[in-house]
Short mmCIF file of C-alpha atoms in Angstrom, two decimals:
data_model
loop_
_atom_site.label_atom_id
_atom_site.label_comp_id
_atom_site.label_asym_id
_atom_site.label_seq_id
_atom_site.Cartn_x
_atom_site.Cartn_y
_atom_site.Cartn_z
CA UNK A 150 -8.25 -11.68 47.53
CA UNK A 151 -5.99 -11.21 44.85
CA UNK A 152 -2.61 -9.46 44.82
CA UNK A 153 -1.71 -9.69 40.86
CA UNK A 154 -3.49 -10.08 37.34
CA UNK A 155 -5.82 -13.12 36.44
CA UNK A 156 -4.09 -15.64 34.01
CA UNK A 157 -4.45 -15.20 30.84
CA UNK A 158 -7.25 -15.59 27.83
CA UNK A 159 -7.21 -19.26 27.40
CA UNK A 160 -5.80 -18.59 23.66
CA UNK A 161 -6.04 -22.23 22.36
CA UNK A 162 -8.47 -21.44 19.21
CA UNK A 163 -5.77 -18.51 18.44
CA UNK A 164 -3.22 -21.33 18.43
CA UNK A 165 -5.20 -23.51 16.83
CA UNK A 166 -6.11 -21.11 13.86
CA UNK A 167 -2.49 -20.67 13.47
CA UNK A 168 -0.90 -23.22 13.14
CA UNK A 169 -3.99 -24.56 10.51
CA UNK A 170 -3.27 -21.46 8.68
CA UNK A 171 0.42 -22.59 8.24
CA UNK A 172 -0.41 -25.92 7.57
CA UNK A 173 -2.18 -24.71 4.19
CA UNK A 174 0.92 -22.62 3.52
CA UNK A 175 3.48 -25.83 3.89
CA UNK A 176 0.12 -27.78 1.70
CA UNK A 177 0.70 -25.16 -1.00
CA UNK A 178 -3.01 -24.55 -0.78
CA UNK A 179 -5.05 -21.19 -0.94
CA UNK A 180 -7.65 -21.60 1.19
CA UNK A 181 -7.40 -18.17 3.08
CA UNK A 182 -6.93 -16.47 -0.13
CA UNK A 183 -7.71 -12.66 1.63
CA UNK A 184 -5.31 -13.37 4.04
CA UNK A 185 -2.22 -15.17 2.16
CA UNK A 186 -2.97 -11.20 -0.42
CA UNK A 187 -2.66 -9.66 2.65
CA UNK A 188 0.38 -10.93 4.14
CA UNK A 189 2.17 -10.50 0.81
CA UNK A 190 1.00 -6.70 0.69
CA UNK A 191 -0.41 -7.43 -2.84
CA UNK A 192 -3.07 -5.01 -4.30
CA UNK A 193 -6.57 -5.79 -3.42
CA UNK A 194 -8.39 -7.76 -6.19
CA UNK A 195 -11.67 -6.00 -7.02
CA UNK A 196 -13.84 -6.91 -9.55
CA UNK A 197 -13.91 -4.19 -12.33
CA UNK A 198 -10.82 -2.71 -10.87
CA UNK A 199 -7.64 -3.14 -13.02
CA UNK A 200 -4.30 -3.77 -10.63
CA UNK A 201 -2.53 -0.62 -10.03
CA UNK A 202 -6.13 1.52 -11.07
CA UNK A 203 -7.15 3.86 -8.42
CA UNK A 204 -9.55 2.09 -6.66
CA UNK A 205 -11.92 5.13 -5.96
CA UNK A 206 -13.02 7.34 -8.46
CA UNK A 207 -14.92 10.05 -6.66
CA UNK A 208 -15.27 11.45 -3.40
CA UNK A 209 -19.21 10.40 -3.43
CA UNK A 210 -18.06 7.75 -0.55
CA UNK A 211 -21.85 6.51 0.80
CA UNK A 212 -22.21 4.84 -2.74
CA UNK A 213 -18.52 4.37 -3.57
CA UNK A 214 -17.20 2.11 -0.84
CA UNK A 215 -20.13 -0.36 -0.47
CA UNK A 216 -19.32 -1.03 -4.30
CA UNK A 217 -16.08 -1.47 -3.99
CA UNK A 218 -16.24 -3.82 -0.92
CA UNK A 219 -19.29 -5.45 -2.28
CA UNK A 220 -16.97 -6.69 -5.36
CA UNK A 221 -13.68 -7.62 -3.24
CA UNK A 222 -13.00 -11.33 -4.66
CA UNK A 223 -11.37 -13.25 -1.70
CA UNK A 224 -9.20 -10.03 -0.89
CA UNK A 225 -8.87 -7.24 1.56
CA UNK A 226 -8.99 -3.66 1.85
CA UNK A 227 -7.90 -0.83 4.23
CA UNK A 228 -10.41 1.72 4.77
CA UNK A 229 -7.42 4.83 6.32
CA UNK A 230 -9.93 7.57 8.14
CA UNK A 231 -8.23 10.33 9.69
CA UNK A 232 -9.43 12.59 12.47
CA UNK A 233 -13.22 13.41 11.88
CA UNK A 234 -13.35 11.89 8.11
CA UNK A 235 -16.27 9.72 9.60
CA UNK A 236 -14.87 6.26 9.30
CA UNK A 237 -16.98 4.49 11.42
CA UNK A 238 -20.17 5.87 9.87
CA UNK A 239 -18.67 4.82 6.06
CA UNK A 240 -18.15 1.55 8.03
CA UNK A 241 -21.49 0.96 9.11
CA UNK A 242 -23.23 2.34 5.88
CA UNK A 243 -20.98 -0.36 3.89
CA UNK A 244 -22.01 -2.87 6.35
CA UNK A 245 -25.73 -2.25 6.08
CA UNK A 246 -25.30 -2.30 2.13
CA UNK A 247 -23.78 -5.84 2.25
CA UNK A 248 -26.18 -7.35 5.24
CA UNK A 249 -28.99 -5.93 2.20
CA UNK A 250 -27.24 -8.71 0.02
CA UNK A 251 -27.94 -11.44 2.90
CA UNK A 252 -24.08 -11.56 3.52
CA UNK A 253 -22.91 -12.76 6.90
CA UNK A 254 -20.56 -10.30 8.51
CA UNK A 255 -18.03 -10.33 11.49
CA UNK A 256 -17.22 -7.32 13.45
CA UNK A 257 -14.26 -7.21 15.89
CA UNK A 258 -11.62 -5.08 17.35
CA UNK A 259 -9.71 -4.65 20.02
CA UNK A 260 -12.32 -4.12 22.91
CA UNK A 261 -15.73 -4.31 23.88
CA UNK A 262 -15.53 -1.06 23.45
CA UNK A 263 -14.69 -0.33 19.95
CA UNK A 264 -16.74 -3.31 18.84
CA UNK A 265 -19.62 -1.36 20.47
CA UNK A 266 -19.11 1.53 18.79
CA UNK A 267 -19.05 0.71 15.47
CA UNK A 268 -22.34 -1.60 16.17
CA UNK A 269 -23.78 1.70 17.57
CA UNK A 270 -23.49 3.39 14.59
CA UNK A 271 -24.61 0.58 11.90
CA UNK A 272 -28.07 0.49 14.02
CA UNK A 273 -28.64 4.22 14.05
CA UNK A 274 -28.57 3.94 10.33
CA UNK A 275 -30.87 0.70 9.90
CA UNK A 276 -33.33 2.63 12.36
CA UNK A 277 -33.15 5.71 10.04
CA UNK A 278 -33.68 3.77 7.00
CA UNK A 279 -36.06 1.35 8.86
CA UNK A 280 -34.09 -1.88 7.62
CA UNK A 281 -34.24 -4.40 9.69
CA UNK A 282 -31.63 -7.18 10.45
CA UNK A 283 -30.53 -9.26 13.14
CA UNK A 284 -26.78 -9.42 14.89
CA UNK A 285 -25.32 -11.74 17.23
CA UNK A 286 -22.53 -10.48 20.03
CA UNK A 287 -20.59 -12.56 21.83
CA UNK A 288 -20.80 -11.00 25.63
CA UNK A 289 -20.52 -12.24 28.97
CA UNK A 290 -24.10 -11.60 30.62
CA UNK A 291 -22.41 -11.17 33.80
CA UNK A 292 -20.29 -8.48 32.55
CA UNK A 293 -22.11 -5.18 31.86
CA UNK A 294 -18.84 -3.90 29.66
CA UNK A 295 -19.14 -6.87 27.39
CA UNK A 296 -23.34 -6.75 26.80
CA UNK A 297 -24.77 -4.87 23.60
CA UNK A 298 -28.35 -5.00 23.62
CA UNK A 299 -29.91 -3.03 20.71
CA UNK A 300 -32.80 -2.97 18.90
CA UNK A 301 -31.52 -5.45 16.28
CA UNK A 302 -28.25 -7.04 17.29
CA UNK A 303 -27.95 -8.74 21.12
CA UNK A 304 -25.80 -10.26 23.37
CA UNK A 305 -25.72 -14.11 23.80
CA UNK A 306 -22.94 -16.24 25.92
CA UNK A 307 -23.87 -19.51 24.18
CA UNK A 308 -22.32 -21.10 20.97
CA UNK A 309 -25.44 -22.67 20.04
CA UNK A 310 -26.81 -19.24 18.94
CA UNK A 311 -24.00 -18.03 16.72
CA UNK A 312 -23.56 -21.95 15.04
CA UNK A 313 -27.17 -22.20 14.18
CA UNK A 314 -27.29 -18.66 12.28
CA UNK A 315 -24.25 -19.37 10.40
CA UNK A 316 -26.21 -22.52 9.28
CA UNK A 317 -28.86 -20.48 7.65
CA UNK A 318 -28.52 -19.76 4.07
CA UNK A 319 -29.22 -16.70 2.29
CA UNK A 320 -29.49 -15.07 5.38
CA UNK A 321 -27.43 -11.98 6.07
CA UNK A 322 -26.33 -11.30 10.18
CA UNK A 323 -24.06 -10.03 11.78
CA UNK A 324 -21.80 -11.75 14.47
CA UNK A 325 -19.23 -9.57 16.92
CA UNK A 326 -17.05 -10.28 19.05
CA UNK A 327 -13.41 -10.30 20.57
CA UNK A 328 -10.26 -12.24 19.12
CA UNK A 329 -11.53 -15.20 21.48
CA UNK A 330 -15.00 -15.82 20.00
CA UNK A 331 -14.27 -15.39 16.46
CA UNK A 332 -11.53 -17.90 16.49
CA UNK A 333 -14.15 -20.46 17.46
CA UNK A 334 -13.66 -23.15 14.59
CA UNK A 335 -16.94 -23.44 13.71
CA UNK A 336 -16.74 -19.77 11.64
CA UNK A 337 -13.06 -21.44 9.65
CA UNK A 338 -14.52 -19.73 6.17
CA UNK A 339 -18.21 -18.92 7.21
CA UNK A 340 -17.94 -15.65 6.95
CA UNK A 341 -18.48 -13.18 3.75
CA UNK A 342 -16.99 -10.31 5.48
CA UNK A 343 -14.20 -9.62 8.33
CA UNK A 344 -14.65 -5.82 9.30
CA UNK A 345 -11.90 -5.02 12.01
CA UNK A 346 -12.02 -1.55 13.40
CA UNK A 347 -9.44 0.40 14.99
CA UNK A 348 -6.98 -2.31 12.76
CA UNK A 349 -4.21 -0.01 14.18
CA UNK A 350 -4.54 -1.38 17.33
CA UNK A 351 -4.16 -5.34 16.24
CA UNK A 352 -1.37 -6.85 15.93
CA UNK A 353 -0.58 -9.31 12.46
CA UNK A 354 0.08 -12.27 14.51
CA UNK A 355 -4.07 -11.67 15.91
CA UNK A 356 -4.93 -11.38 12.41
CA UNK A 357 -3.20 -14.49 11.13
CA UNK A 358 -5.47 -16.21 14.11
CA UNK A 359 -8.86 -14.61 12.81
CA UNK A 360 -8.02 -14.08 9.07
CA UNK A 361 -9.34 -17.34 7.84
CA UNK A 362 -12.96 -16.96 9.17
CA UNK A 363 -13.79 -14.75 6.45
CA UNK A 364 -13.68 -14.47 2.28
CA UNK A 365 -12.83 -10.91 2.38
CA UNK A 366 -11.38 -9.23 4.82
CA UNK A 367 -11.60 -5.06 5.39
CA UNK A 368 -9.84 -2.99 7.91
CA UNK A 369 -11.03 0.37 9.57
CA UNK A 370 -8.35 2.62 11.21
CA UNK A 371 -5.54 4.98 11.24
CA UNK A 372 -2.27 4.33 11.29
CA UNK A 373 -0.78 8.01 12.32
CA UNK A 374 -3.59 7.12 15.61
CA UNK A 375 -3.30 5.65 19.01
CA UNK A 376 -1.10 1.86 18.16
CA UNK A 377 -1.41 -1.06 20.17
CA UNK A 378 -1.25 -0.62 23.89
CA UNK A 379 -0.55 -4.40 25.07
CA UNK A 380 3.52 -4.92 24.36
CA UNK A 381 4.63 -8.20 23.90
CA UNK A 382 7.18 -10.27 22.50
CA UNK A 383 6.81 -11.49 18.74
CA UNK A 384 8.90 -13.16 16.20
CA UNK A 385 9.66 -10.93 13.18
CA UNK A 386 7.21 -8.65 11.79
CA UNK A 387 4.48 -10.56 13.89
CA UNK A 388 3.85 -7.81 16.83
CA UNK A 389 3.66 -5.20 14.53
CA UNK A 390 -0.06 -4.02 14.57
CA UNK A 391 -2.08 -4.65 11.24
CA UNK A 392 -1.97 -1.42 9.54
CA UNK A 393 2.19 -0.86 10.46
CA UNK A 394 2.57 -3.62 8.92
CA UNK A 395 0.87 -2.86 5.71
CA UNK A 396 2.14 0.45 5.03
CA UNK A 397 5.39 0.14 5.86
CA UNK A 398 6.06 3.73 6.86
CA UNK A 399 4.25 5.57 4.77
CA UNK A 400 1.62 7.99 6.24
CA UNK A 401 -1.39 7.49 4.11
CA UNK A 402 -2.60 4.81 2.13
CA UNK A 403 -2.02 4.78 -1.93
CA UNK A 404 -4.58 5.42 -4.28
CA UNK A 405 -4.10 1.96 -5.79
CA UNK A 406 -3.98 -0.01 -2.84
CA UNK A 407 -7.03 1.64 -0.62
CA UNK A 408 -9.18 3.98 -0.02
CA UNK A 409 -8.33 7.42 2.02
CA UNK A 410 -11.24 9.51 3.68
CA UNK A 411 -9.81 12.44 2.55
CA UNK A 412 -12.64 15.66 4.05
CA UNK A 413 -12.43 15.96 7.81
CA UNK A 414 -15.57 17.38 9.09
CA UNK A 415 -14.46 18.40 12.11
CA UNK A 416 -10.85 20.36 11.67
CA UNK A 417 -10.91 23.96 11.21
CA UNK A 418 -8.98 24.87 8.29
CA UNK A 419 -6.14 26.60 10.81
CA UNK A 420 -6.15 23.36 12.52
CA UNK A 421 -6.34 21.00 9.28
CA UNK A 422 -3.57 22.45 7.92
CA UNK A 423 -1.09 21.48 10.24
CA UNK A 424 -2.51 18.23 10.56
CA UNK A 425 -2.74 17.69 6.72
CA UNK A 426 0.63 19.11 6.17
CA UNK A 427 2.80 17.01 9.26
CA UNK A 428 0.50 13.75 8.85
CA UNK A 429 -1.34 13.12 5.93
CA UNK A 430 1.14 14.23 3.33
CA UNK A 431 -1.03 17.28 2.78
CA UNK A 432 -4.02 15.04 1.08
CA UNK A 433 -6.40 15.79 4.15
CA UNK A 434 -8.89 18.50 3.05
CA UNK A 435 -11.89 19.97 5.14
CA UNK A 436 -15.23 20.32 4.67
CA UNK A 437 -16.59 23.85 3.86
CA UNK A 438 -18.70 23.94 7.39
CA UNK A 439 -15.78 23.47 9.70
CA UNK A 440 -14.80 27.34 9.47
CA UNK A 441 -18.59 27.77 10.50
CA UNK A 442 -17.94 26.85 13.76
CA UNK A 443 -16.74 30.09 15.51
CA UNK A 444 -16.13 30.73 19.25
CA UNK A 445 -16.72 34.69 19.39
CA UNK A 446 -13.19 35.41 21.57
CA UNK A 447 -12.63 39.36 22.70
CA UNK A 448 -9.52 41.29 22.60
CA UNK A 449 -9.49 40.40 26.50
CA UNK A 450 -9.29 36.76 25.77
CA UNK A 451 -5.98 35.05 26.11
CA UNK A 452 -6.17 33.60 22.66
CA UNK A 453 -7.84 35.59 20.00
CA UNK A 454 -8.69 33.10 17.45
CA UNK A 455 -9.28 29.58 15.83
CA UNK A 456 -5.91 27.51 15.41
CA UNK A 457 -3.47 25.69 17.16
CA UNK A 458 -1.85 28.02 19.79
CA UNK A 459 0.89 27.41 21.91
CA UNK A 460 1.33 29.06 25.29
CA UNK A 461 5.37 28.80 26.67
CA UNK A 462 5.71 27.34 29.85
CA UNK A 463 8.93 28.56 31.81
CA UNK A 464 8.89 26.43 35.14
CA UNK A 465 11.67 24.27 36.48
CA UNK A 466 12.08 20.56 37.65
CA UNK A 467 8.48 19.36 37.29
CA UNK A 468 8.29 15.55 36.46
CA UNK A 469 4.82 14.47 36.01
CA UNK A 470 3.04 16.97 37.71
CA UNK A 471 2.88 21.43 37.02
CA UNK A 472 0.81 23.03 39.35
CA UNK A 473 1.92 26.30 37.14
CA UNK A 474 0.22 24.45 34.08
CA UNK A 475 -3.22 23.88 35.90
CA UNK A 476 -3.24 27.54 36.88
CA UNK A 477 -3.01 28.55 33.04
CA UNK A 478 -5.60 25.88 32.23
CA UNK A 479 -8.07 27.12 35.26
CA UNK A 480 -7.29 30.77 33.76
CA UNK A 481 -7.68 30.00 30.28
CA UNK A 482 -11.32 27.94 31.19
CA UNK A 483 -12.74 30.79 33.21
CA UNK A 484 -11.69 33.04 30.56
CA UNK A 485 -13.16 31.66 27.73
CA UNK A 486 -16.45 29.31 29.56
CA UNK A 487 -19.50 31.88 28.73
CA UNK A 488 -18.57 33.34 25.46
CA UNK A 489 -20.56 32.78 22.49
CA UNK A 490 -20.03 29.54 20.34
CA UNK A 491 -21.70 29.84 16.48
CA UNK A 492 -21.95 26.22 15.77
CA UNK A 493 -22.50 26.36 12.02
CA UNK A 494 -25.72 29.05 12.99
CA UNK A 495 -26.47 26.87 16.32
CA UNK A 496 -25.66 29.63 18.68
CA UNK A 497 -25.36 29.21 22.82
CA UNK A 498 -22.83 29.74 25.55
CA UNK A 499 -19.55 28.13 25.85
CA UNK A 500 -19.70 25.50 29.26
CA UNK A 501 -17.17 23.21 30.53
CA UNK A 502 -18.81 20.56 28.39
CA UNK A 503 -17.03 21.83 25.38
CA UNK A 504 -13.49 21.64 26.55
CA UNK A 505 -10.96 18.24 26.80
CA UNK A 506 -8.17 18.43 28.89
CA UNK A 507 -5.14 16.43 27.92
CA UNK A 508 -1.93 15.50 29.51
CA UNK A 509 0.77 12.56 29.05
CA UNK A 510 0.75 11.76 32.66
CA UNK A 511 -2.32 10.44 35.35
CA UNK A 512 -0.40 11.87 37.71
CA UNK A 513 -1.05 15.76 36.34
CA UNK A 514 -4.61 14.52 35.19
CA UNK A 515 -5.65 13.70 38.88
CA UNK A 516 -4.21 17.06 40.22
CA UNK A 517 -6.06 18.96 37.51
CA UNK A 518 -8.96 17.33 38.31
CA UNK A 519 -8.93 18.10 42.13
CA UNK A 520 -7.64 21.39 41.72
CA UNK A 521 -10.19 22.50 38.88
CA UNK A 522 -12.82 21.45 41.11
CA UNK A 523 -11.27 23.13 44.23
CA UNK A 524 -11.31 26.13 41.85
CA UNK A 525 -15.39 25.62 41.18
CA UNK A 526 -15.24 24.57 37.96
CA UNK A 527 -16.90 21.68 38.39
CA UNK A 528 -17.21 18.02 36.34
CA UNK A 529 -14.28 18.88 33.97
CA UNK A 530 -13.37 16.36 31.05
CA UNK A 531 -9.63 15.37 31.64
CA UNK A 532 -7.74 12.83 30.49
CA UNK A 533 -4.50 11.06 29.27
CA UNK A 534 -4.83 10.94 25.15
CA UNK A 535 -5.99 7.31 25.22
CA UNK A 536 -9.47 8.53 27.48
CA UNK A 537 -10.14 10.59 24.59
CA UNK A 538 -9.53 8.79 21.21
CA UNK A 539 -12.53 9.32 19.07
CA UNK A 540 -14.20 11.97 20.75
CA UNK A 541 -13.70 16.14 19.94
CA UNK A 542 -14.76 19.24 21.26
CA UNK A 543 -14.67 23.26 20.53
CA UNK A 544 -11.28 23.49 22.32
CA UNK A 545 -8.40 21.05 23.86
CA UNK A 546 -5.81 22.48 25.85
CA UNK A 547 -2.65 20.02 26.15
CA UNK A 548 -0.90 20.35 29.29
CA UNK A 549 3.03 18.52 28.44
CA UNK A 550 4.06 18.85 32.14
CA UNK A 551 7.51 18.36 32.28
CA UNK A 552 10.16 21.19 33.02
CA UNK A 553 13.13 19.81 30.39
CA UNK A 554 14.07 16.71 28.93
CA UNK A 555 16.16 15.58 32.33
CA UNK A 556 12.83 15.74 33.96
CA UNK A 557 11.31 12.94 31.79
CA UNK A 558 9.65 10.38 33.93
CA UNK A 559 9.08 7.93 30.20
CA UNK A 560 11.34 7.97 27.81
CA UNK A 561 11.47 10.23 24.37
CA UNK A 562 9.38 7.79 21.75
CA UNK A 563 6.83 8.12 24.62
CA UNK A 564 6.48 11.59 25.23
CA UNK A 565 7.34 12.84 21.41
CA UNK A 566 5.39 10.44 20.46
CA UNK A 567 3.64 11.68 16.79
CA UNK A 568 0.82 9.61 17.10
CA UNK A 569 -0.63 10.99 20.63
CA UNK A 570 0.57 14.80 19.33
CA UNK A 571 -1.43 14.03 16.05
CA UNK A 572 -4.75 12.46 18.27
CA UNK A 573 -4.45 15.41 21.01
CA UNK A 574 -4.32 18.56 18.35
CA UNK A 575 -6.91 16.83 16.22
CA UNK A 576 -9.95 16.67 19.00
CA UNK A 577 -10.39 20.21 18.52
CA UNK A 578 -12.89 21.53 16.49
CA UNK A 579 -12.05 25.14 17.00
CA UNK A 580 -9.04 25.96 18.98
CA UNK A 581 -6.80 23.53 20.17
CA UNK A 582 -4.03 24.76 22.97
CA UNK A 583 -0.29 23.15 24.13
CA UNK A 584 1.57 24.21 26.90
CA UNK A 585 4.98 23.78 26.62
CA UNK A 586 8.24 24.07 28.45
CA UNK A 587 10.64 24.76 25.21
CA UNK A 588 13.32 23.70 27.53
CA UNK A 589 12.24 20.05 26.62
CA UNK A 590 13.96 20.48 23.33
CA UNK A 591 17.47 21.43 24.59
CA UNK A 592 18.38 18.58 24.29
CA UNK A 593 20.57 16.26 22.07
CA UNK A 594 18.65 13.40 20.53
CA UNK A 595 20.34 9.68 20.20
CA UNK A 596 19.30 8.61 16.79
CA UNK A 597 17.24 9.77 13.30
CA UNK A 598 13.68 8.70 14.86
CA UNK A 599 13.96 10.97 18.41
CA UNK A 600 15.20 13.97 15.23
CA UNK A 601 11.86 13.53 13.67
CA UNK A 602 9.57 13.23 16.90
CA UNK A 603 11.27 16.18 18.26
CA UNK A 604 10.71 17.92 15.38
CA UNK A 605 6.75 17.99 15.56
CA UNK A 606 7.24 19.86 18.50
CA UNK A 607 9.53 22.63 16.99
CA UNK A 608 7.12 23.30 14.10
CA UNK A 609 4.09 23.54 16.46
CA UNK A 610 6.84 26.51 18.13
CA UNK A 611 6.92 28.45 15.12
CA UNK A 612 3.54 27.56 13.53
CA UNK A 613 1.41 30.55 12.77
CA UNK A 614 -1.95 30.29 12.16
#
């Protein structure tokens, strides 16, 4: 039995990687060209692409990015896609396009998980297309949560495999895997392309130890998303994650130094405009269907209309736990569950299905749960903001919990935090609802960074739709 955490990742090829990496630095050489661009936040070098040119010249994206990737000279390039701009499917379509041109790609990312995903979604499109391709993942065969078996790419635990495709020339595959496989030395400059997805959840310092396995390096991700969720302690700028790092505050990438997915396909236009406006500097547009989707509320519904709508919560020293918030979200489910939802001409009834459940706490997640299904509603989806990153639905309601700010159980950066407010609000594809004590806000804040997290919150008080 045991009573604490395994040890740790044996991270020797990490170390390893490192330390060769500043070895060429001391050397004066420029072997890991992408990477030493990178780490000096220099413009990406693309062939046909003057410095300080906008690197994207229309919004006709399927075509576009595969170009531009496809003529990266030993360089990098961020890829920002905010909530439902379809990154991981511009991902995958670029990734197809260069595998087409026999180059040998790596896919990582933090988890399993995301890895998973993205290799999801590049074989759904060679299936459509009927192109065919081969991909190797590094899994544990023992481990279900580590095993992709698709129809092209599969899991293998042995390093034989990978070694022996990378010897093959003219030969385009792909090979995925965590931090720990890809810092194997036999891929040290193997590899066309580095394709790291959710980049806003690796840290520099796990880049430095992967970077020089590839000629080109492109990240996927979102900075104004869910960050890392491992804390440690790193010299420097080191621990910052990769994308922090890059843009150095700013909330969306410039035109001259990547590309922004600027259409969101899944925002209504109520809903995008708050997002647009308080995160992406107002450059996040939506796609003309999004208002098609309409949820056909009554004047006896509690809320009326699309939007963000917020609901004020009056109740007094809850911590991380409101029994008075569940009984608004069991009312506002049984009042809206039934009514008729016009998905772009798709018509049918409203179920439980279609709504995501958020709070900041587990502690107010596992009472909802029991006490929704006390209440017969049965299998709901609820969740902390980190269950549902990447996924959306016709409505989110956002239960905050806590009665003032003395009744904080995490500190302010946590529960202000801009990041989870911009990932909760932008699941919604309809409606999206936050329950709020406004008594968390009376409160005097200790420095200029708890002002401007604080201040989300007052402008979703006084939005109007």
């Amino acid at each position: 039995m045991s009573i604490g955490p395994e040890k740790p990742r044996d991270a020797t090829n990490l170390i390893k990687n490192t330390y060769r990496f500043i070895d060429t630095l001391i050397n004066q050489e420029t072997t890991y060209q992408s990477l030493i661009n990178f780490l000096e936040k220099k413009h990406p070098k693309i062939k046909g692409t003057k410095e300080g040119d906008k690197i994207i010249s229309s919004e006709e994206f399927e075509k576009e990015i595969p170009k531009i990737i496809s003529n990266l000279e030993n360089s990098y390039l961020y890829i920002q896609g905010p909530p439902g701009t379809g990154k991981t499917y511009q991902a995958a379509n670029a990734i197809l396009e260069l595998l087409k041109q026999n180059k040998k790609i790596a896919i990582t990312g933090l988890s399993h998980k995301v890895i998973h995903n993205l290799l999801q979604r590049i074989e759904k499109i060679a299936v459509d297309e009927q192109f065919e391709f081969k991909g190797f993942k590094r899994g544990n065969l023992e481990d279900d949560d580590t095993i992709f078996n698709g129809e092209f790419i599969k899991t293998y635990s042995k390093d034989p495999v990978f070694m022996d495709a990378l010897k093959e020339k003219d030969t385009g595959y792909i090979f995925a895997g965590t931090k720990f496989h890809l810092a194997s030395s036999y891929y040290d400059q193997a590899i066309d392309y580095l394709f790291i997805d959710e980049a806003g959840q690796v840290s520099l310092a796990d880049l430095i130890s992967i970077g020089n396995i590839a000629k080109n390096i492109v990240l996927i991700g979102d900075q104004n998303q869910l960050g890392q969720p491992i804390k440690g302690t790193h010299p420097n700028d080191s621990g910052q994650s990769i994308l922090d790092y890059l843009l150095e505050g700013r909330d969306t990438i410039p035109e001259d130094r990547g590309i922004f997915l600027n259409k969101t396909y899944r925002l209504h236009s109520s809903i995008n405009h708050f997002i647009s406006s308080n995160f992406y500097e107002e450059r996040l547009i939506c796609d003309e269907g999004t208002d098609k989707r309409i949820i056909n509320f009554t004047k006896k519904n509690k809320i009326k209309k699309s939007g963000i709508h917020y609901i004020e919560m009056n109740h007094k020293n809850n911590v991380q736990t409101s029994i008075e918030e569940f009984e608004v979200v069991r009312d506002l489910i049984k009042d809206m569950v039934g009514l008729e939802f016009d998905d772009k001409g798709n018509k049918r009834k409203l179920t439980i299905e279609d709504f995501l459940i958020i709070s900041p706490y587990n502690t107010q997640v596992n009472m909802l749960i029991s006490k929704l299904e006390e209440a017969k509603i049965h299998n709901p989806k609820v969740g902390t903001i980190d269950k549902f990153q990447g996924q959306q639905a016709p409505i989110t309601i956002i239960s905050m919990t806590s009665s003032d700010s003395d009744s904080l159980p995490r500190n302010k950066e946590f529960f202000f935090d801009r990041n989870r407010l911009n990932v909760a609000i932008s699941r919604a594809q309809v409606a999206s609802i936050i329950l709020f004590n406004p008594n968390l806000l009376d409160n005097s804040p200790k420095d200029l960074n708890q002002i401007k997290l604080m201040n989300n919150f007052f402008k979703i008080l006084n939005f109007k739709n």
